[in-house]
Coordinates of N, CA and C in Angstrom, one line a residue:
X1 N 0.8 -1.2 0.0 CA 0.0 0.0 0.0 C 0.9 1.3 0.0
X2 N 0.2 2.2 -0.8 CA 1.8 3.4 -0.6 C 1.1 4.4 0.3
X3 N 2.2 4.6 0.9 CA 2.5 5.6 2.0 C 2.8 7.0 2.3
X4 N 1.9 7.6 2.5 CA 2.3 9.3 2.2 C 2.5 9.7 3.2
X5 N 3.6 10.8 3.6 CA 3.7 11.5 4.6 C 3.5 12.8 4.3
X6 N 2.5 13.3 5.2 CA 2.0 14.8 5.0 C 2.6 15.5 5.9
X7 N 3.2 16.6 5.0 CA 4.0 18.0 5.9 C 3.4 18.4 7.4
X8 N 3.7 19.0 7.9 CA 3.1 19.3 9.5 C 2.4 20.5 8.9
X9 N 3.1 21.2 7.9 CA 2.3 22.4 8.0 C 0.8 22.3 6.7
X10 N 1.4 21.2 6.1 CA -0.1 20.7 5.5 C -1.6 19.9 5.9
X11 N -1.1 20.1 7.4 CA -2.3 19.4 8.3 C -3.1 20.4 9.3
X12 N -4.5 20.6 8.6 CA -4.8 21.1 9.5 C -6.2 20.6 10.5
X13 N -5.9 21.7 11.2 CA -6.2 21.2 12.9 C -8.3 21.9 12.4
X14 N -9.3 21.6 13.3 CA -10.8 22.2 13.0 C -10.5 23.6 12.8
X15 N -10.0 23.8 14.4 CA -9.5 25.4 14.8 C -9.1 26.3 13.6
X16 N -8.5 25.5 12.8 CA -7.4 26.2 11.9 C -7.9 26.7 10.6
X17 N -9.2 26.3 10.4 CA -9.6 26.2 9.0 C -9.7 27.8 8.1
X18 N -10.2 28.4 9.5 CA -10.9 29.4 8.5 C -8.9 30.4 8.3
X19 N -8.0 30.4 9.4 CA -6.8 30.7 9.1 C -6.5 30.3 7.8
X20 N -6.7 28.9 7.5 CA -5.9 28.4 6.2 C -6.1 29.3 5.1
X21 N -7.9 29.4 5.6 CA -8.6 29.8 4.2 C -7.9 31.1 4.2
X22 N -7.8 32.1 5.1 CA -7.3 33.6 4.6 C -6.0 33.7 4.3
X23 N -5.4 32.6 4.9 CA -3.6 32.4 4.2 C -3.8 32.4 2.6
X24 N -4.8 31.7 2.1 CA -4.7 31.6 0.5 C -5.7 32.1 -0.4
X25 N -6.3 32.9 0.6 CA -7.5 33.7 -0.3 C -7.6 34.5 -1.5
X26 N -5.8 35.2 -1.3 CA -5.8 36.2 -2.1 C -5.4 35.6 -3.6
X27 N -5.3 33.7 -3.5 CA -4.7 33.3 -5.1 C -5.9 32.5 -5.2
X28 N -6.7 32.5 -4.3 CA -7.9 31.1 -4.5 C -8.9 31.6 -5.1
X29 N -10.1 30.8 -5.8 CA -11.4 31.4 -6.5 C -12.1 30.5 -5.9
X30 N -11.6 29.1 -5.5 CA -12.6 27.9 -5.4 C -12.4 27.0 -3.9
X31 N -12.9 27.2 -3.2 CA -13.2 26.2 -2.1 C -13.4 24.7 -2.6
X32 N -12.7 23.9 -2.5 CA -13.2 22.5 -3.0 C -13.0 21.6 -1.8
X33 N -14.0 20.9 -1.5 CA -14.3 19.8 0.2 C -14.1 18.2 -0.3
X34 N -13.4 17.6 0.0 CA -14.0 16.6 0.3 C -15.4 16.1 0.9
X35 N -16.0 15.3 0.9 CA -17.5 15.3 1.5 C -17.7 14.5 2.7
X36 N -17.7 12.9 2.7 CA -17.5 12.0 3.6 C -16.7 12.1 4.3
X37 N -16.8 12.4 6.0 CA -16.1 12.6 6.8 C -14.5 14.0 6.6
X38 N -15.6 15.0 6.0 CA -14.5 16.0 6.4 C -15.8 17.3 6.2
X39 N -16.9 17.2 5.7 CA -18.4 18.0 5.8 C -19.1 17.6 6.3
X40 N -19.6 16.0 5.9 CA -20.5 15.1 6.7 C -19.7 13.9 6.9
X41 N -20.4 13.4 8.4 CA -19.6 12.6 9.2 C -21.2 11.4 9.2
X42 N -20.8 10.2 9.5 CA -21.6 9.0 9.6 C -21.5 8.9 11.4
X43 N -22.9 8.8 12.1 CA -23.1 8.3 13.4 C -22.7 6.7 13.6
X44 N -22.2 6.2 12.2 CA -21.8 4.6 12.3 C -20.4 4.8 12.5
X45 N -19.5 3.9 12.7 CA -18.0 3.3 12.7 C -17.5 3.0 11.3
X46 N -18.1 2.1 10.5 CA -17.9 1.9 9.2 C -19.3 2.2 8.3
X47 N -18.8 2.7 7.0 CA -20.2 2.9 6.5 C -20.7 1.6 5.5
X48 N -20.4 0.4 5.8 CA -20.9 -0.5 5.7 C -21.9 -0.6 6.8
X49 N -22.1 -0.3 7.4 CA -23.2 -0.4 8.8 C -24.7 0.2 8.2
X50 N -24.3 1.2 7.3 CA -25.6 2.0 6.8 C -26.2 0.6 6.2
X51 N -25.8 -0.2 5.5 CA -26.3 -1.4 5.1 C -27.2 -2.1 6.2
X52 N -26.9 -2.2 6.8 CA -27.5 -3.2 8.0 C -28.6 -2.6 7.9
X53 N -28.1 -1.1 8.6 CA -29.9 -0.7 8.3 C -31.1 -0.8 6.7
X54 N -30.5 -1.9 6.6 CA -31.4 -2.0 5.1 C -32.3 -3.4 4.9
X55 N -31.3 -4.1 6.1 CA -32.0 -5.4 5.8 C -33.4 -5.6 6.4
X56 N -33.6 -4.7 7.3 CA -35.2 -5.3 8.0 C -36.1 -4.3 6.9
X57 N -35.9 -3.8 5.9 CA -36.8 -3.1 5.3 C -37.5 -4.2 3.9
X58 N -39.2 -3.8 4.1 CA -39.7 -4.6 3.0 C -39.1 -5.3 1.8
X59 N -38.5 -4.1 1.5 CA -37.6 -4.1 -0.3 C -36.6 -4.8 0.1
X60 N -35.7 -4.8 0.6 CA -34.6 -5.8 1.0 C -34.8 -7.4 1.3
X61 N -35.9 -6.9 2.1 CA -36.4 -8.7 2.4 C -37.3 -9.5 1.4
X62 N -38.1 -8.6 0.1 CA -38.4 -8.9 -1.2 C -37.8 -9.8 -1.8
X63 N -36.2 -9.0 -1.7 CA -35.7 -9.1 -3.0 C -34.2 -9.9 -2.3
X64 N -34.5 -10.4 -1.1 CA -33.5 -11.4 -0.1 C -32.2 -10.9 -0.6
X65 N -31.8 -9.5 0.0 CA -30.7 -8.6 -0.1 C -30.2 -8.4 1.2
X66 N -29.3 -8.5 1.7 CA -28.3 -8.1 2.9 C -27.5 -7.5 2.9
X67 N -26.9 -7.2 4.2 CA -25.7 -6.0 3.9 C -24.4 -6.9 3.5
X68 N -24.2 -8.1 3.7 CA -23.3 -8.9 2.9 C -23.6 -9.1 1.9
X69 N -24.8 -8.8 1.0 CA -24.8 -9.0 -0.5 C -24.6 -7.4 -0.9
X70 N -25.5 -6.6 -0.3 CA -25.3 -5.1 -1.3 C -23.4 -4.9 -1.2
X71 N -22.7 -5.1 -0.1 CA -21.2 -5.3 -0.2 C -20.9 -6.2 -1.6
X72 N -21.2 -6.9 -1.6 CA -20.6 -8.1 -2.5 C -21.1 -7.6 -3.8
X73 N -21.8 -7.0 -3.9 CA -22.7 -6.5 -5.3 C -21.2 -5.2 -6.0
X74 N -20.9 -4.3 -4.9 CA -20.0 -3.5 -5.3 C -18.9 -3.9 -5.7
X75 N -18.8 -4.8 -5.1 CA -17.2 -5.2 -4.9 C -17.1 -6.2 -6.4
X76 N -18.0 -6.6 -6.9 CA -18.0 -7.5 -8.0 C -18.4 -6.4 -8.9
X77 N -19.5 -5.7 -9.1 CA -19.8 -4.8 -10.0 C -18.8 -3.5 -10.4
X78 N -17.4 -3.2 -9.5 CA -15.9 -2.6 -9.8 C -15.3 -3.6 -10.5
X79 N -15.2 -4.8 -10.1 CA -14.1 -5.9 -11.0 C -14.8 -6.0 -12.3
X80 N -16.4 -6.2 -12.7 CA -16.5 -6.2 -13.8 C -16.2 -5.3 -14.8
X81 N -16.6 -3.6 -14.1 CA -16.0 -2.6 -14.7 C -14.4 -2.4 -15.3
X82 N -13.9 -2.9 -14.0 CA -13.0 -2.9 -14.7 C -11.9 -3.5 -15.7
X83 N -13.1 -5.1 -15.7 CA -12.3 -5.5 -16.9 C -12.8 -5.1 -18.1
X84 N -13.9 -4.7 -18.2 CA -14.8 -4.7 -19.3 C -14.0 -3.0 -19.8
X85 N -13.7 -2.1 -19.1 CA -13.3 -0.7 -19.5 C -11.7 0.2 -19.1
X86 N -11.6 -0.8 -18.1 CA -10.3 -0.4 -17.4 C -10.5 0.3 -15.8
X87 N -11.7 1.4 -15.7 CA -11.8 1.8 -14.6 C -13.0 1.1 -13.9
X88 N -12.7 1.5 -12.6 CA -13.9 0.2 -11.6 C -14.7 1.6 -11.1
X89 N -14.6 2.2 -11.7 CA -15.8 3.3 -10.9 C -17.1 3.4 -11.4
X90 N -17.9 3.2 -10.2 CA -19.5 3.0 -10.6 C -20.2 3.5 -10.0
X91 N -21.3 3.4 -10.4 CA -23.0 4.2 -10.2 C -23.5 3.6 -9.0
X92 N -24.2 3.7 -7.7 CA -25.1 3.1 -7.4 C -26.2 2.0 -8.2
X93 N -26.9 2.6 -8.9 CA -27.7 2.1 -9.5 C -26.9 0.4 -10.5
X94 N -26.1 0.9 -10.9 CA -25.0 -0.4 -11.4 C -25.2 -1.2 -10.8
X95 N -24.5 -0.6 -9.1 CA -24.1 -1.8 -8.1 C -25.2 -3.0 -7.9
X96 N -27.0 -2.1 -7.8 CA -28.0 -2.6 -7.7 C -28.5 -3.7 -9.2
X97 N -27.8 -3.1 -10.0 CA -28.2 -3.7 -11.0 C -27.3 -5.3 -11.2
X98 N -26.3 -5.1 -10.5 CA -25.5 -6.0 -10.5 C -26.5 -7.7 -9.8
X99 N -26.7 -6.4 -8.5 CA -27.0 -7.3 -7.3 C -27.9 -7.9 -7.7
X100 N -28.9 -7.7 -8.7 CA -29.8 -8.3 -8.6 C -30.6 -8.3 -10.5
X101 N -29.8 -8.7 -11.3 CA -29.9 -8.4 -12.9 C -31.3 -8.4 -13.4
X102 N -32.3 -9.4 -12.8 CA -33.4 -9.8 -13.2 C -34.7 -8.5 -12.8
X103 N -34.0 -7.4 -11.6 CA -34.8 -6.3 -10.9 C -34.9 -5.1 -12.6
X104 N -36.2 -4.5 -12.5 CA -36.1 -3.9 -13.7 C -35.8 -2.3 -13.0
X105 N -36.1 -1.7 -13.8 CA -35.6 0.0 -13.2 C -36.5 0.9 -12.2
X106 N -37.8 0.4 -12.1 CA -38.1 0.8 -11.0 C -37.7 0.5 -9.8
X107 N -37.9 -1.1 -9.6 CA -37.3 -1.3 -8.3 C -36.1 -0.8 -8.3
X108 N -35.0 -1.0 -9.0 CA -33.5 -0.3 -9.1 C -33.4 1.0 -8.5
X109 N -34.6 1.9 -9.1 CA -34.7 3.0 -8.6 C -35.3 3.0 -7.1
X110 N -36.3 2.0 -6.4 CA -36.8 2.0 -5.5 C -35.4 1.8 -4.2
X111 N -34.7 0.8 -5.0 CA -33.8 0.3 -3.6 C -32.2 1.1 -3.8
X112 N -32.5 2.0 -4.8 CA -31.2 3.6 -4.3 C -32.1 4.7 -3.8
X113 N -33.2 4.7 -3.6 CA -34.2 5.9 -2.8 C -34.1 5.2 -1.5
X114 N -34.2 4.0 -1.1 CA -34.1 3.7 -0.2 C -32.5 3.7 0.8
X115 N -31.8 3.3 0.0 CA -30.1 3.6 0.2 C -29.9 5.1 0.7
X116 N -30.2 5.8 -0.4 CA -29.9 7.3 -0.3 C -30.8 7.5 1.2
X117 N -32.1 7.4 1.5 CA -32.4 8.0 3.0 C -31.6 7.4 3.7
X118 N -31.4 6.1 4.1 CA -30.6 5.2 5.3 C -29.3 5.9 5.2
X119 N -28.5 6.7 4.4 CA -27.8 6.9 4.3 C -28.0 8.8 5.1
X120 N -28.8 9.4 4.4 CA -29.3 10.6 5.4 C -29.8 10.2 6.9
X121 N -30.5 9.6 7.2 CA -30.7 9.2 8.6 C -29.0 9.4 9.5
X122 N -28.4 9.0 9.1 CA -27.1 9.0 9.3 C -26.1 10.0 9.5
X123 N -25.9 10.7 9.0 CA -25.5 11.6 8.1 C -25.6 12.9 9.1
X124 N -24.5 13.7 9.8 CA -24.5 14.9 10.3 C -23.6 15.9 9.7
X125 N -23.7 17.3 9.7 CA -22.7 18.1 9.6 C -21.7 18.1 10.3
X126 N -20.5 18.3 10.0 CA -19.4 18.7 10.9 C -19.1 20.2 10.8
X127 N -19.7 21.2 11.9 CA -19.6 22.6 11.7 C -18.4 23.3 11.5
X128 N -17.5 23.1 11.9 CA -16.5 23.5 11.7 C -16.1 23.9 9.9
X129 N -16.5 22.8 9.7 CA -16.4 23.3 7.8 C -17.5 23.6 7.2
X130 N -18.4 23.7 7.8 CA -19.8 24.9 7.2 C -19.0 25.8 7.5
X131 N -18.8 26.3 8.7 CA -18.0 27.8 9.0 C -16.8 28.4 7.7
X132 N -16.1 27.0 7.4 CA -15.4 27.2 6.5 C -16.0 28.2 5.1
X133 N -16.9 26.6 5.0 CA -18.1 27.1 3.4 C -18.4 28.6 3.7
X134 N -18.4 29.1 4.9 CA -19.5 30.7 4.8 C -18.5 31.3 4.7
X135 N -17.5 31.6 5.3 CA -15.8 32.2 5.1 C -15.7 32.4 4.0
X136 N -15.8 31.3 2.9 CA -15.1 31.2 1.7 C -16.3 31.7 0.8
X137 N -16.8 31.6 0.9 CA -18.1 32.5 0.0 C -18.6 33.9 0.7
X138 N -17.7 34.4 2.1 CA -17.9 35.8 2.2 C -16.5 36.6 1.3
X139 N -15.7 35.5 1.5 CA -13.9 36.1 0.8 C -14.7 35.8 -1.0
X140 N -15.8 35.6 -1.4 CA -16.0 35.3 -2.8 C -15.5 34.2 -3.8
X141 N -15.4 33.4 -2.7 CA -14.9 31.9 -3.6 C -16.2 31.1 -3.6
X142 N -16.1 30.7 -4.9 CA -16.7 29.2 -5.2 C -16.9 28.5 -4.5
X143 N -17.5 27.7 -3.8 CA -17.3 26.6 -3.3 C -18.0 25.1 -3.8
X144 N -17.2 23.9 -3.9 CA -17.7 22.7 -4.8 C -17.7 21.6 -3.7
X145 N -18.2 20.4 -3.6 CA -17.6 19.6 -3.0 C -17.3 18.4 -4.1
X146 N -16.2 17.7 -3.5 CA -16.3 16.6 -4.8 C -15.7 15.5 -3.8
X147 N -16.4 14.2 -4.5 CA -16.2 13.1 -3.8 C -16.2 11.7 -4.4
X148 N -15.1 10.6 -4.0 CA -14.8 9.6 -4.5 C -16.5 8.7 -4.3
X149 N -17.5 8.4 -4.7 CA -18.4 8.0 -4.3 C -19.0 7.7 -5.5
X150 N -19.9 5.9 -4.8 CA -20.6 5.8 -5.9 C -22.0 6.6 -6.4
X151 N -22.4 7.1 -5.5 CA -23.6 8.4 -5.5 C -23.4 9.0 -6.7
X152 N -24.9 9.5 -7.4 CA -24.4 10.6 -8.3 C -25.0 11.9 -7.7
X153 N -24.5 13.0 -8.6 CA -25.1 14.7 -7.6 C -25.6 14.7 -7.6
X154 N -27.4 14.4 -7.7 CA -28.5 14.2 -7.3 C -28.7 13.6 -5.8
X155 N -28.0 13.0 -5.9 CA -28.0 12.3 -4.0 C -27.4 12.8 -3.2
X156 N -26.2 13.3 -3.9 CA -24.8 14.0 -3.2 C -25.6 15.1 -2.4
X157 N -25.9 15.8 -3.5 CA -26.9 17.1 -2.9 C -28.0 17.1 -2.0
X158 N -28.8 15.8 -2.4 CA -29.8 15.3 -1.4 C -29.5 15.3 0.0
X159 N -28.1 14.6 0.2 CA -27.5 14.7 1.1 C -27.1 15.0 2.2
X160 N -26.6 15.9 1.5 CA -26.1 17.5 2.1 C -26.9 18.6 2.4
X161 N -27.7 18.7 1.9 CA -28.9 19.8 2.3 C -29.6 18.7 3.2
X162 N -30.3 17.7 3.5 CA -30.7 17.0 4.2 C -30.1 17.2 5.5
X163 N -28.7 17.0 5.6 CA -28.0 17.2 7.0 C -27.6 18.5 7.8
X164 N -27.4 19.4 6.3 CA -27.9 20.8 6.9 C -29.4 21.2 7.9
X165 N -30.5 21.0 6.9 CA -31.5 21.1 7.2 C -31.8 20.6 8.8
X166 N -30.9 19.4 9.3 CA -31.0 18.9 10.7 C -30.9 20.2 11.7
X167 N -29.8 21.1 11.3 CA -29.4 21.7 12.4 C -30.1 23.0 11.6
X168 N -31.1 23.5 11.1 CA -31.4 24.7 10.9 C -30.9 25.7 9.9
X169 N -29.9 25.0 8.9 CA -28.7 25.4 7.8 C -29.3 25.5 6.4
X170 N -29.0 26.2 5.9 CA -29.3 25.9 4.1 C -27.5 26.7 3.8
X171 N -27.3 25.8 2.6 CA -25.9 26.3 2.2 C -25.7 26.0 0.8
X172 N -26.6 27.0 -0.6 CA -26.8 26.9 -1.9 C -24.5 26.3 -2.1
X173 N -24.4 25.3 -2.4 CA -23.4 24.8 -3.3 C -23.4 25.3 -4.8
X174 N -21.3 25.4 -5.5 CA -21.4 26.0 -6.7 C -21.5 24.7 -7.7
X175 N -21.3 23.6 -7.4 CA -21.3 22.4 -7.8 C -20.9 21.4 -7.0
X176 N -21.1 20.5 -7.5 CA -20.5 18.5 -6.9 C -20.7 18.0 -8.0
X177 N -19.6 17.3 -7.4 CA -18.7 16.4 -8.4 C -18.7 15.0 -7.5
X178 N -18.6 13.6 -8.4 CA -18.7 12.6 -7.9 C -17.6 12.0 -8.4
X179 N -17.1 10.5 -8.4 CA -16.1 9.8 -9.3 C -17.5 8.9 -10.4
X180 N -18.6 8.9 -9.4 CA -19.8 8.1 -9.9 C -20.2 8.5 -12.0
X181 N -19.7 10.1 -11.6 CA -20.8 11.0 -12.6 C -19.5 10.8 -13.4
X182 N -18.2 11.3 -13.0 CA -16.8 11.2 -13.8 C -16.2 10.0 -14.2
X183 N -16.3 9.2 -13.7 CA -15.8 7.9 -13.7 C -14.3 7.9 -13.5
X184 N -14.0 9.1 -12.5 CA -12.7 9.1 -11.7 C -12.3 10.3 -10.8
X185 N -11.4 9.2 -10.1 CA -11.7 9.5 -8.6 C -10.5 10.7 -8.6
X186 N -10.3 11.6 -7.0 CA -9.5 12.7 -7.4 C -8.0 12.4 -8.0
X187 N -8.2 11.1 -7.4 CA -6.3 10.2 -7.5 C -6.4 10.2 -9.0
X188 N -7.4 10.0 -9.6 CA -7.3 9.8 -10.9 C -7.7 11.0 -12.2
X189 N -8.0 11.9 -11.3 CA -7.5 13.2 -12.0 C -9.0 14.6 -11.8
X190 N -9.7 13.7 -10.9 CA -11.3 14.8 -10.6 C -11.1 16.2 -10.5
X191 N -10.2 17.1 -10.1 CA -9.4 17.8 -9.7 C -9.6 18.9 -11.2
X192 N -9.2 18.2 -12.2 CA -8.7 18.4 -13.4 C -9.8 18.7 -14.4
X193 N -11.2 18.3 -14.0 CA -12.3 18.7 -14.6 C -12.8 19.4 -13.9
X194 N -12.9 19.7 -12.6 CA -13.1 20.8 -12.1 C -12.7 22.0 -12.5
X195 N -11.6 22.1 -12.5 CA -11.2 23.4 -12.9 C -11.3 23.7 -14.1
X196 N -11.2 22.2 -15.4 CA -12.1 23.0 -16.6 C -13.3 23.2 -16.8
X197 N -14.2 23.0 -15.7 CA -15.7 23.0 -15.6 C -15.8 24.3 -15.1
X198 N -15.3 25.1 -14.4 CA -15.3 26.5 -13.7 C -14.3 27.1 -14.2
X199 N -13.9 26.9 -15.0 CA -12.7 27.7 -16.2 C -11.4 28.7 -15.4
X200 N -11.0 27.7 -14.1 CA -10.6 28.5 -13.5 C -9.1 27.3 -13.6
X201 N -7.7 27.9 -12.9 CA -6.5 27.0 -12.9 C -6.3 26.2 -11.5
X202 N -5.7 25.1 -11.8 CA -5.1 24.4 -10.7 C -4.5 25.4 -9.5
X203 N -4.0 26.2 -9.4 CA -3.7 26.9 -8.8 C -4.2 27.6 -8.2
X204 N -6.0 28.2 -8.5 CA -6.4 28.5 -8.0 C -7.8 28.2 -7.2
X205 N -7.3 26.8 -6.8 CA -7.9 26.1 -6.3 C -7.6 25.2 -4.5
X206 N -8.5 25.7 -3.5 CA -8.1 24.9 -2.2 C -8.5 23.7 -2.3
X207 N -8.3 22.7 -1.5 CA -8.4 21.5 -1.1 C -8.4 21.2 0.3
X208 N -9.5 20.1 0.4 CA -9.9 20.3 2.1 C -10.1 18.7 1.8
X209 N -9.6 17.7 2.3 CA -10.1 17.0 2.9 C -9.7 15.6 3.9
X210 N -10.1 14.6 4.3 CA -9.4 13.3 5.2 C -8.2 12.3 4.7
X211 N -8.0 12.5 3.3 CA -7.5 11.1 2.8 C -6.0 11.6 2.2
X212 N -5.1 11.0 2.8 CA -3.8 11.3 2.0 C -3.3 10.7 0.9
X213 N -4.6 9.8 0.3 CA -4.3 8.8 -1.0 C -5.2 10.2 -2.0
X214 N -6.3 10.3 -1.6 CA -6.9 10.7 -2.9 C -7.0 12.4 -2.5
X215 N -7.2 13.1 -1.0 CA -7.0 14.8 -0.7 C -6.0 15.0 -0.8
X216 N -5.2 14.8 -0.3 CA -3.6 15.3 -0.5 C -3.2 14.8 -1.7
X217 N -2.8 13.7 -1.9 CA -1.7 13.4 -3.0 C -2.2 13.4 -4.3
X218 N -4.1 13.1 -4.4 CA -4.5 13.3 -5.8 C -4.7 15.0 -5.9
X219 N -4.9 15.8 -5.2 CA -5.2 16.9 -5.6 C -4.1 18.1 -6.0
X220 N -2.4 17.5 -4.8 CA -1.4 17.7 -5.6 C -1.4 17.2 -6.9
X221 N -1.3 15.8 -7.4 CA -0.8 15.9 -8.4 C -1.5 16.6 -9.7
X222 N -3.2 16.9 -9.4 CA -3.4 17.7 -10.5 C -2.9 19.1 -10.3
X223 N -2.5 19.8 -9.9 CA -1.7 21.5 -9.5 C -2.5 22.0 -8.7
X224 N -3.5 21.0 -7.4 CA -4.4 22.0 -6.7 C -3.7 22.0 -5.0
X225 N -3.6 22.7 -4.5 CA -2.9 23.0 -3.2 C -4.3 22.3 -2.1

C-alpha cells in the first residue's frame, strides 16, 4: 500500500480552518471539500453499517438482499468494470443492478431511494467546515464539494442539504462532483475537470479534505494545493 507523509504544516487542525482559508484567499477562486467525513460525518463506525440498516426493510427482504450481498454487489460490479473498460468506478444504481440483474428500473430505482435515505438518517454536519463554506463564499470563492463516491449529484446534494437542514442550515453549493458522474476519482485526476468545468486553474484552487491517498496526493498531483 503506498504511504504518504503529510508536511506538518499541510495538516490542518478544526480550529485552523478558517486561518488556512485567509492564508490563500488572495490566489484562490474555489473552495473544494472533500465530503465524507470532512463536511459530513456518519453516526456509524464503518459505512458499511448504513447497510445493515437495510436489511429489515420490505424491499430488502423482497428481494433477499443483505448487507453482505449489497457489499458483494459493489465489490463485483468494480471488477466487472474494470475489466470490461479499465476503470472500476460506478453508479449506485449499477451496483443494484449487479445485485440483482433480473430487478427492472423501478425497483433499481426504488432500492437507491431507499439507500440514499438510510444513508441521510445517518448523516450529520461537521460545523466547523460549514463555518469554512461561509468564510469562503464571504472572501467570494466558489465553493464545490467533490467526492470519490458511488452516488451521483442528485443524492450528493440530497445529502447534504438534508444534513444541513437537521441543524437549521441551508448552504446553496457552486457544484458537486462525484467519481460516480466522472468515472474518476481525485487520485485519478477529478481535480482536473473541475477546474475546466469553472474555467478556473489548478492553482487556484483549495483543497480540504481526510485522505492522504486521494486529498492530498490526488489533488497535488493535478496542480491544486
Amino acid at each position: 500500500m503506498m504511504s504518504i507523509n503529510i508536511p506538518a504544516h499541510q495538516a490542518v487542525t478544526a480550529s485552523q480552518l478558517t486561518v488556512w482559508l485567509h492564508k490563500h484567499q488572495g490566489q484562490a477562486k474555489v473552495l473544494s471539500l472533500d465530503c465524507f467525513d470532512t463536511l459530513l460525518w456518519r453516526t456509524v463506525s464503518d459505512p458499511k453499517q448504513v447497510f445493515s440498516h437495510l436489511e429489515g426493510t420490505p424491499l430488502y427482504r423482497q428481494w433477499r438482499l443483505s448487507a453482505a450481498t449489497r457489499a458483494l454487489a459493489e465489490l463485483r460490479a468494480r471488477e466487472a468494470r474494470e475489466r470490461s473498460t479499465g476503470n472500476g468506478e460506478v453508479t449506485i444504481e449499477e451496483i443494484y443492478q449487479h445485485a440483482l440483474p433480473q430487478a427492472d428500473d423501478k425497483v433499481i430505482d426504488a432500492l437507491v431511494a431507499l439507500e440514499v435515505q438510510a444513508e441521510m438518517e445517518c448523516l450529520f454536519v461537521f460545523t466547523p467546515v460549514l463555518e469554512l463554506m461561509k468564510a469562503a463564499r464571504h472572501a467570494g470563492l466558489k465553493v464545490v464539494v467533490a467526492s470519490d463516491m458511488y452516488i451521483r449529484r442528485p443524492h450528493l446534494k440530497a445529502m447534504i442539504d438534508s444534513s444541513l437542514a437537521k441543524i437549521g442550515q441551508t448552504f446553496e453549493l457552486d457544484a458537486w462532483y462525484t467519481s460516480a458522474d466522472s468515472r474518476r476519482t481525485k487520485y485519478q485526476g477529478l481535480h482536473r475537470l473541475i477546474c475546466q468545468d469553472l474555467g478556473v486553474e489548478p492553482g487556484e484552487v483549495l483543497h480540504l479534505g481526510d485522505s492522504a491517498h486521494a486529498d492530498y496526493a490526488g489533488a497535488r498531483a493535478a496542480g491544486v494545493e
